[in-house]
């Protein structure tokens, strides 16, 4: 393997490809993919990765990085979102893998913006994306509309806020109009009810209380950055999920359910059960369970 690395460092890509022609070990496969990409054969690199996809699961962390980056280089953004969903649905591997998966959505969007910024996207393409039910496609449409100006796309954004199956995507659309201070009334489907909103008069999320107060409390009380970061992430998703409504639950019950769910998500050993936590903190067990289940269902669908 040292030989292959040295050859890669010396840009001897053709030789690496020749040496790995019949190799079946994971490291050699990754080096061959890198060499093919380096000589401009991205499609062959992707085909080779797909051919050995199962074997490459032995190094899942590297596989995710290489696979997604390869798709981005080839400009296959929709496929990158699809593959990311595939990796997210695999059984838990490690905290490193979970953190990588969490960062990948932003990475894909950043690359997508960079590439689309290099060429003119027709308005019709953006409108088509806004009416697409795929989360990644609709989100990229919102970002493009935000960069270009929402007025030409308001009909499609309105359609999205009423019809997209993802509550989070609907909320992001409304947040975009709030950010752009859209002054005309729009309809927004919040869970099972449709409400009328004037975005310019609507408060943006994450401003002031309770987000700041509860985030500080979680950091202070949990005394474990991994747990508090995960809990704050779940809480942030909840704020988006219920937007434009505001958080109404009592702080102690929010803290309890977020802590317990985060421990379960991270498979923290020796974490208290719901019953033990509620007994120690003198909380109504049924209320904690109800909120815990609500958060758990939300993150499954977010």
Tab-separated table of C-alpha atoms in Angstrom:
chain	number	residue	atom	x	y	z
A	1	UNK	CA	0.000	0.000	0.000
A	2	UNK	CA	2.927	2.305	0.667
A	3	UNK	CA	3.973	1.791	-2.955
A	4	UNK	CA	0.560	2.862	-4.230
A	5	UNK	CA	0.551	5.917	-1.976
A	6	UNK	CA	4.039	6.887	-3.167
A	7	UNK	CA	2.971	6.481	-6.774
A	8	UNK	CA	-0.103	8.633	-6.185
A	9	UNK	CA	2.059	11.292	-4.546
A	10	UNK	CA	4.282	11.235	-7.638
A	11	UNK	CA	1.229	11.492	-9.936
A	12	UNK	CA	1.948	8.091	-11.478
A	13	UNK	CA	-1.760	7.506	-11.959
A	14	UNK	CA	-1.555	5.203	-14.989
A	15	UNK	CA	0.824	2.906	-13.118
A	16	UNK	CA	-1.505	2.808	-10.099
A	17	UNK	CA	-4.353	1.810	-12.398
A	18	UNK	CA	-2.224	-0.954	-13.946
A	19	UNK	CA	-1.052	-2.283	-10.559
A	20	UNK	CA	-4.563	-2.390	-9.103
A	21	UNK	CA	-6.200	-3.976	-12.144
A	22	UNK	CA	-6.773	-7.299	-10.394
A	23	UNK	CA	-6.535	-6.180	-6.773
A	24	UNK	CA	-9.484	-6.879	-4.515
A	25	UNK	CA	-8.467	-5.346	-1.192
A	26	UNK	CA	-10.240	-2.197	-0.029
A	27	UNK	CA	-7.203	0.094	-0.029
A	28	UNK	CA	-6.260	-0.841	-3.591
A	29	UNK	CA	-9.813	-0.244	-4.777
A	30	UNK	CA	-9.826	3.239	-3.276
A	31	UNK	CA	-6.439	4.071	-4.816
A	32	UNK	CA	-7.678	2.871	-8.227
A	33	UNK	CA	-10.774	5.080	-7.941
A	34	UNK	CA	-8.596	8.081	-7.041
A	35	UNK	CA	-6.236	7.412	-9.935
A	36	UNK	CA	-9.073	7.071	-12.444
A	37	UNK	CA	-10.521	10.344	-11.251
A	38	UNK	CA	-7.117	12.036	-11.435
A	39	UNK	CA	-6.801	11.260	-15.160
A	40	UNK	CA	-10.282	12.555	-15.874
A	41	UNK	CA	-12.104	9.239	-15.972
A	42	UNK	CA	-14.736	10.107	-13.392
A	43	UNK	CA	-17.429	7.925	-14.932
A	44	UNK	CA	-15.139	4.889	-14.883
A	45	UNK	CA	-14.203	5.681	-11.278
A	46	UNK	CA	-17.876	5.786	-10.311
A	47	UNK	CA	-18.631	2.550	-12.154
A	48	UNK	CA	-15.702	0.847	-10.397
A	49	UNK	CA	-16.906	2.124	-7.013
A	50	UNK	CA	-20.400	0.758	-7.686
A	51	UNK	CA	-18.941	-2.573	-8.787
A	52	UNK	CA	-17.110	-2.935	-5.457
A	53	UNK	CA	-19.634	-1.077	-3.317
A	54	UNK	CA	-20.325	-3.921	-0.871
A	55	UNK	CA	-16.632	-4.619	-0.292
A	56	UNK	CA	-15.959	-0.924	0.320
A	57	UNK	CA	-18.420	-0.921	3.242
A	58	UNK	CA	-15.490	-2.256	5.283
A	59	UNK	CA	-14.296	1.366	5.394
A	60	UNK	CA	-17.669	3.093	5.473
A	61	UNK	CA	-16.312	6.478	6.536
A	62	UNK	CA	-14.007	6.719	3.526
A	63	UNK	CA	-16.610	5.210	1.199
A	64	UNK	CA	-19.146	7.917	2.030
A	65	UNK	CA	-16.589	10.683	1.480
A	66	UNK	CA	-15.318	9.268	-1.807
A	67	UNK	CA	-18.748	8.324	-3.182
A	68	UNK	CA	-20.428	11.649	-2.448
A	69	UNK	CA	-17.448	13.742	-3.589
A	70	UNK	CA	-17.214	11.727	-6.799
A	71	UNK	CA	-20.877	12.384	-7.558
A	72	UNK	CA	-20.393	16.089	-6.838
A	73	UNK	CA	-17.415	16.283	-9.179
A	74	UNK	CA	-19.589	14.702	-11.878
A	75	UNK	CA	-22.383	17.181	-11.133
A	76	UNK	CA	-24.838	14.447	-10.104
A	77	UNK	CA	-26.426	16.317	-7.221
A	78	UNK	CA	-29.763	14.481	-7.145
A	79	UNK	CA	-27.918	11.169	-7.065
A	80	UNK	CA	-25.690	12.497	-4.260
A	81	UNK	CA	-28.787	13.262	-2.152
A	82	UNK	CA	-30.178	9.784	-2.917
A	83	UNK	CA	-26.948	8.052	-1.928
A	84	UNK	CA	-26.727	10.137	1.249
A	85	UNK	CA	-30.214	8.912	2.199
A	86	UNK	CA	-29.020	5.337	1.564
A	87	UNK	CA	-26.055	5.765	3.903
A	88	UNK	CA	-28.214	7.435	6.558
A	89	UNK	CA	-30.495	4.394	6.597
A	90	UNK	CA	-27.674	1.921	7.230
A	91	UNK	CA	-27.293	0.484	10.752
A	92	UNK	CA	-25.295	2.615	13.201
A	93	UNK	CA	-21.577	2.353	12.496
A	94	UNK	CA	-19.812	4.954	14.645
A	95	UNK	CA	-20.085	8.494	15.918
A	96	UNK	CA	-17.582	9.577	13.243
A	97	UNK	CA	-19.852	8.256	10.511
A	98	UNK	CA	-22.894	9.939	12.081
A	99	UNK	CA	-21.086	13.281	12.237
A	100	UNK	CA	-19.951	12.935	8.613
A	101	UNK	CA	-23.499	12.166	7.467
A	102	UNK	CA	-24.812	15.197	9.352
A	103	UNK	CA	-22.321	17.476	7.605
A	104	UNK	CA	-22.838	16.047	4.132
A	105	UNK	CA	-26.144	17.781	3.314
A	106	UNK	CA	-24.497	21.176	3.747
A	107	UNK	CA	-21.487	19.989	1.742
A	108	UNK	CA	-23.655	18.893	-1.186
A	109	UNK	CA	-25.618	22.155	-1.169
A	110	UNK	CA	-22.432	24.210	-1.055
A	111	UNK	CA	-21.001	22.385	-4.059
A	112	UNK	CA	-24.324	22.621	-5.869
A	113	UNK	CA	-24.460	26.378	-5.333
A	114	UNK	CA	-20.874	26.740	-6.520
A	115	UNK	CA	-21.479	24.793	-9.723
A	116	UNK	CA	-24.838	26.376	-10.491
A	117	UNK	CA	-23.300	29.763	-9.855
A	118	UNK	CA	-20.994	29.122	-12.805
A	119	UNK	CA	-23.845	28.815	-15.268
A	120	UNK	CA	-27.209	30.410	-15.784
A	121	UNK	CA	-30.098	28.296	-14.554
A	122	UNK	CA	-33.384	29.008	-16.367
A	123	UNK	CA	-36.256	30.166	-14.171
A	124	UNK	CA	-38.246	27.162	-15.363
A	125	UNK	CA	-35.641	24.811	-13.899
A	126	UNK	CA	-35.904	26.545	-10.522
A	127	UNK	CA	-39.708	26.416	-10.676
A	128	UNK	CA	-39.540	22.715	-11.482
A	129	UNK	CA	-37.299	22.112	-8.484
A	130	UNK	CA	-39.657	23.979	-6.168
A	131	UNK	CA	-42.516	21.688	-7.198
A	132	UNK	CA	-40.442	18.537	-6.776
A	133	UNK	CA	-41.248	16.392	-3.715
A	134	UNK	CA	-37.621	15.299	-3.262
A	135	UNK	CA	-36.215	17.135	-0.243
A	136	UNK	CA	-32.803	17.890	-1.700
A	137	UNK	CA	-34.211	19.041	-5.039
A	138	UNK	CA	-36.828	21.306	-3.439
A	139	UNK	CA	-34.263	22.733	-1.013
A	140	UNK	CA	-31.869	23.569	-3.819
A	141	UNK	CA	-34.765	25.302	-5.615
A	142	UNK	CA	-35.405	27.428	-2.541
A	143	UNK	CA	-31.746	28.381	-2.305
A	144	UNK	CA	-31.634	29.343	-5.983
A	145	UNK	CA	-34.861	31.336	-5.662
A	146	UNK	CA	-33.451	33.104	-2.621
A	147	UNK	CA	-30.292	34.045	-4.498
A	148	UNK	CA	-32.189	35.264	-7.561
A	149	UNK	CA	-35.136	36.931	-5.795
A	150	UNK	CA	-38.369	35.249	-4.677
A	151	UNK	CA	-40.894	37.304	-6.667
A	152	UNK	CA	-40.653	35.342	-9.969
A	153	UNK	CA	-41.128	32.107	-8.015
A	154	UNK	CA	-43.769	33.049	-5.465
A	155	UNK	CA	-46.464	30.874	-7.106
A	156	UNK	CA	-44.201	27.812	-6.879
A	157	UNK	CA	-43.095	28.650	-3.334
A	158	UNK	CA	-46.763	28.951	-2.373
A	159	UNK	CA	-47.400	25.557	-3.985
A	160	UNK	CA	-44.492	24.080	-2.023
A	161	UNK	CA	-45.777	25.460	1.306
A	162	UNK	CA	-49.096	23.710	0.759
A	163	UNK	CA	-48.099	20.492	-1.004
A	164	UNK	CA	-44.559	19.376	-0.223
A	165	UNK	CA	-44.727	16.212	1.929
A	166	UNK	CA	-41.916	17.427	4.218
A	167	UNK	CA	-42.983	19.785	6.985
A	168	UNK	CA	-39.366	20.911	7.341
A	169	UNK	CA	-39.152	21.925	3.664
A	170	UNK	CA	-42.425	23.845	3.979
A	171	UNK	CA	-40.981	25.633	7.010
A	172	UNK	CA	-37.759	26.481	5.171
A	173	UNK	CA	-39.861	28.027	2.389
A	174	UNK	CA	-41.725	30.217	4.861
A	175	UNK	CA	-38.454	31.147	6.571
A	176	UNK	CA	-37.096	32.274	3.190
A	177	UNK	CA	-40.092	34.588	2.698
A	178	UNK	CA	-39.677	35.891	6.252
A	179	UNK	CA	-36.019	36.592	5.524
A	180	UNK	CA	-36.949	38.384	2.295
A	181	UNK	CA	-39.694	40.338	4.137
A	182	UNK	CA	-42.413	39.317	1.673
A	183	UNK	CA	-45.310	41.627	2.444
A	184	UNK	CA	-48.200	39.795	0.784
A	185	UNK	CA	-50.293	37.192	2.557
A	186	UNK	CA	-49.489	33.554	1.816
A	187	UNK	CA	-51.031	30.244	2.842
A	188	UNK	CA	-48.939	27.781	4.812
A	189	UNK	CA	-49.791	24.208	5.762
A	190	UNK	CA	-48.741	23.600	9.349
A	191	UNK	CA	-49.261	19.897	10.072
A	192	UNK	CA	-52.936	19.284	9.261
A	193	UNK	CA	-54.171	22.875	9.142
A	194	UNK	CA	-53.693	25.703	6.658
A	195	UNK	CA	-52.947	29.138	8.097
A	196	UNK	CA	-52.583	32.547	6.488
A	197	UNK	CA	-49.342	34.398	7.148
A	198	UNK	CA	-47.755	37.711	6.196
A	199	UNK	CA	-44.047	36.780	6.213
A	200	UNK	CA	-42.849	40.367	6.710
A	201	UNK	CA	-44.767	40.430	10.010
A	202	UNK	CA	-43.642	36.985	11.146
A	203	UNK	CA	-40.850	36.429	13.648
A	204	UNK	CA	-37.852	34.448	12.419
A	205	UNK	CA	-36.950	31.295	14.400
A	206	UNK	CA	-33.977	30.994	16.771
A	207	UNK	CA	-34.158	34.644	17.823
A	208	UNK	CA	-34.050	35.217	21.570
A	209	UNK	CA	-35.931	32.882	23.870
A	210	UNK	CA	-36.431	29.988	24.354
A	211	UNK	CA	-33.680	28.672	22.061
A	212	UNK	CA	-30.806	30.536	23.705
A	213	UNK	CA	-32.007	29.836	27.239
A	214	UNK	CA	-32.511	26.127	26.699
A	215	UNK	CA	-29.316	25.665	24.679
A	216	UNK	CA	-27.270	27.207	27.493
A	217	UNK	CA	-29.041	25.041	30.052
A	218	UNK	CA	-28.390	21.851	28.072
A	219	UNK	CA	-24.697	22.669	27.732
A	220	UNK	CA	-24.487	23.393	31.469
A	221	UNK	CA	-26.506	20.445	32.770
A	222	UNK	CA	-25.598	17.625	30.407
A	223	UNK	CA	-21.837	18.145	30.898
A	224	UNK	CA	-21.164	16.136	27.754
A	225	UNK	CA	-20.655	18.099	24.520
A	226	UNK	CA	-21.721	15.183	22.319
A	227	UNK	CA	-25.033	14.775	24.128
A	228	UNK	CA	-25.725	18.517	24.345
A	229	UNK	CA	-24.848	19.062	20.676
A	230	UNK	CA	-27.191	16.246	19.658
A	231	UNK	CA	-29.962	17.556	21.910
A	232	UNK	CA	-29.612	21.097	20.554
A	233	UNK	CA	-29.756	19.699	17.012
A	234	UNK	CA	-33.008	17.859	17.801
A	235	UNK	CA	-34.425	20.965	19.468
A	236	UNK	CA	-33.477	23.066	16.419
A	237	UNK	CA	-35.279	20.595	14.157
A	238	UNK	CA	-38.343	20.804	16.402
A	239	UNK	CA	-38.401	24.601	16.192
A	240	UNK	CA	-38.320	24.338	12.394
A	241	UNK	CA	-40.921	21.569	12.383
A	242	UNK	CA	-43.523	23.600	14.338
A	243	UNK	CA	-42.708	26.967	12.706
A	244	UNK	CA	-44.260	29.575	12.695
A	245	UNK	CA	-45.679	28.375	16.032
A	246	UNK	CA	-43.439	28.858	19.033
A	247	UNK	CA	-42.299	26.350	21.633
A	248	UNK	CA	-44.930	26.043	24.349
A	249	UNK	CA	-43.714	23.096	26.435
A	250	UNK	CA	-42.253	23.525	29.918
A	251	UNK	CA	-38.471	23.791	30.084
A	252	UNK	CA	-37.976	20.851	32.461
A	253	UNK	CA	-39.907	18.500	30.195
A	254	UNK	CA	-38.081	19.695	27.083
A	255	UNK	CA	-34.739	19.179	28.816
A	256	UNK	CA	-35.733	15.722	30.046
A	257	UNK	CA	-37.016	14.402	26.718
A	258	UNK	CA	-34.137	15.881	24.712
A	259	UNK	CA	-31.558	14.431	27.106
A	260	UNK	CA	-33.109	10.960	27.156
A	261	UNK	CA	-33.629	10.828	23.382
A	262	UNK	CA	-30.071	12.042	22.698
A	263	UNK	CA	-28.649	9.371	24.998
A	264	UNK	CA	-30.659	6.729	23.162
A	265	UNK	CA	-29.651	8.032	19.720
A	266	UNK	CA	-25.991	8.025	20.730
A	267	UNK	CA	-26.298	4.671	22.539
A	268	UNK	CA	-24.886	6.136	25.730
A	269	UNK	CA	-24.131	3.418	28.251
A	270	UNK	CA	-25.507	3.781	31.783
A	271	UNK	CA	-27.987	6.451	30.699
A	272	UNK	CA	-31.041	6.548	32.967
A	273	UNK	CA	-34.357	5.139	31.812
A	274	UNK	CA	-37.321	7.474	31.446
A	275	UNK	CA	-38.696	6.083	34.711
A	276	UNK	CA	-35.425	6.636	36.593
A	277	UNK	CA	-34.957	10.158	35.236
A	278	UNK	CA	-38.516	11.198	36.076
A	279	UNK	CA	-38.269	9.745	39.573
A	280	UNK	CA	-35.007	11.603	40.247
A	281	UNK	CA	-36.264	14.917	38.839
A	282	UNK	CA	-39.857	14.639	40.125
A	283	UNK	CA	-41.422	14.860	36.656
A	284	UNK	CA	-44.643	13.425	35.245
A	285	UNK	CA	-43.505	10.301	33.419
A	286	UNK	CA	-46.395	10.322	30.929
A	287	UNK	CA	-45.615	13.900	29.838
A	288	UNK	CA	-41.946	13.080	29.304
A	289	UNK	CA	-42.815	9.956	27.310
A	290	UNK	CA	-45.271	11.881	25.141
A	291	UNK	CA	-42.694	14.539	24.297
A	292	UNK	CA	-39.924	11.953	23.828
A	293	UNK	CA	-42.102	10.052	21.324
A	294	UNK	CA	-43.043	13.263	19.523
A	295	UNK	CA	-39.376	14.204	19.083
A	296	UNK	CA	-38.427	10.663	18.029
A	297	UNK	CA	-41.129	10.606	15.352
A	298	UNK	CA	-40.117	14.050	14.148
A	299	UNK	CA	-36.448	13.197	13.605
A	300	UNK	CA	-37.485	10.096	11.667
A	301	UNK	CA	-39.404	12.282	9.206
A	302	UNK	CA	-37.313	15.466	9.224
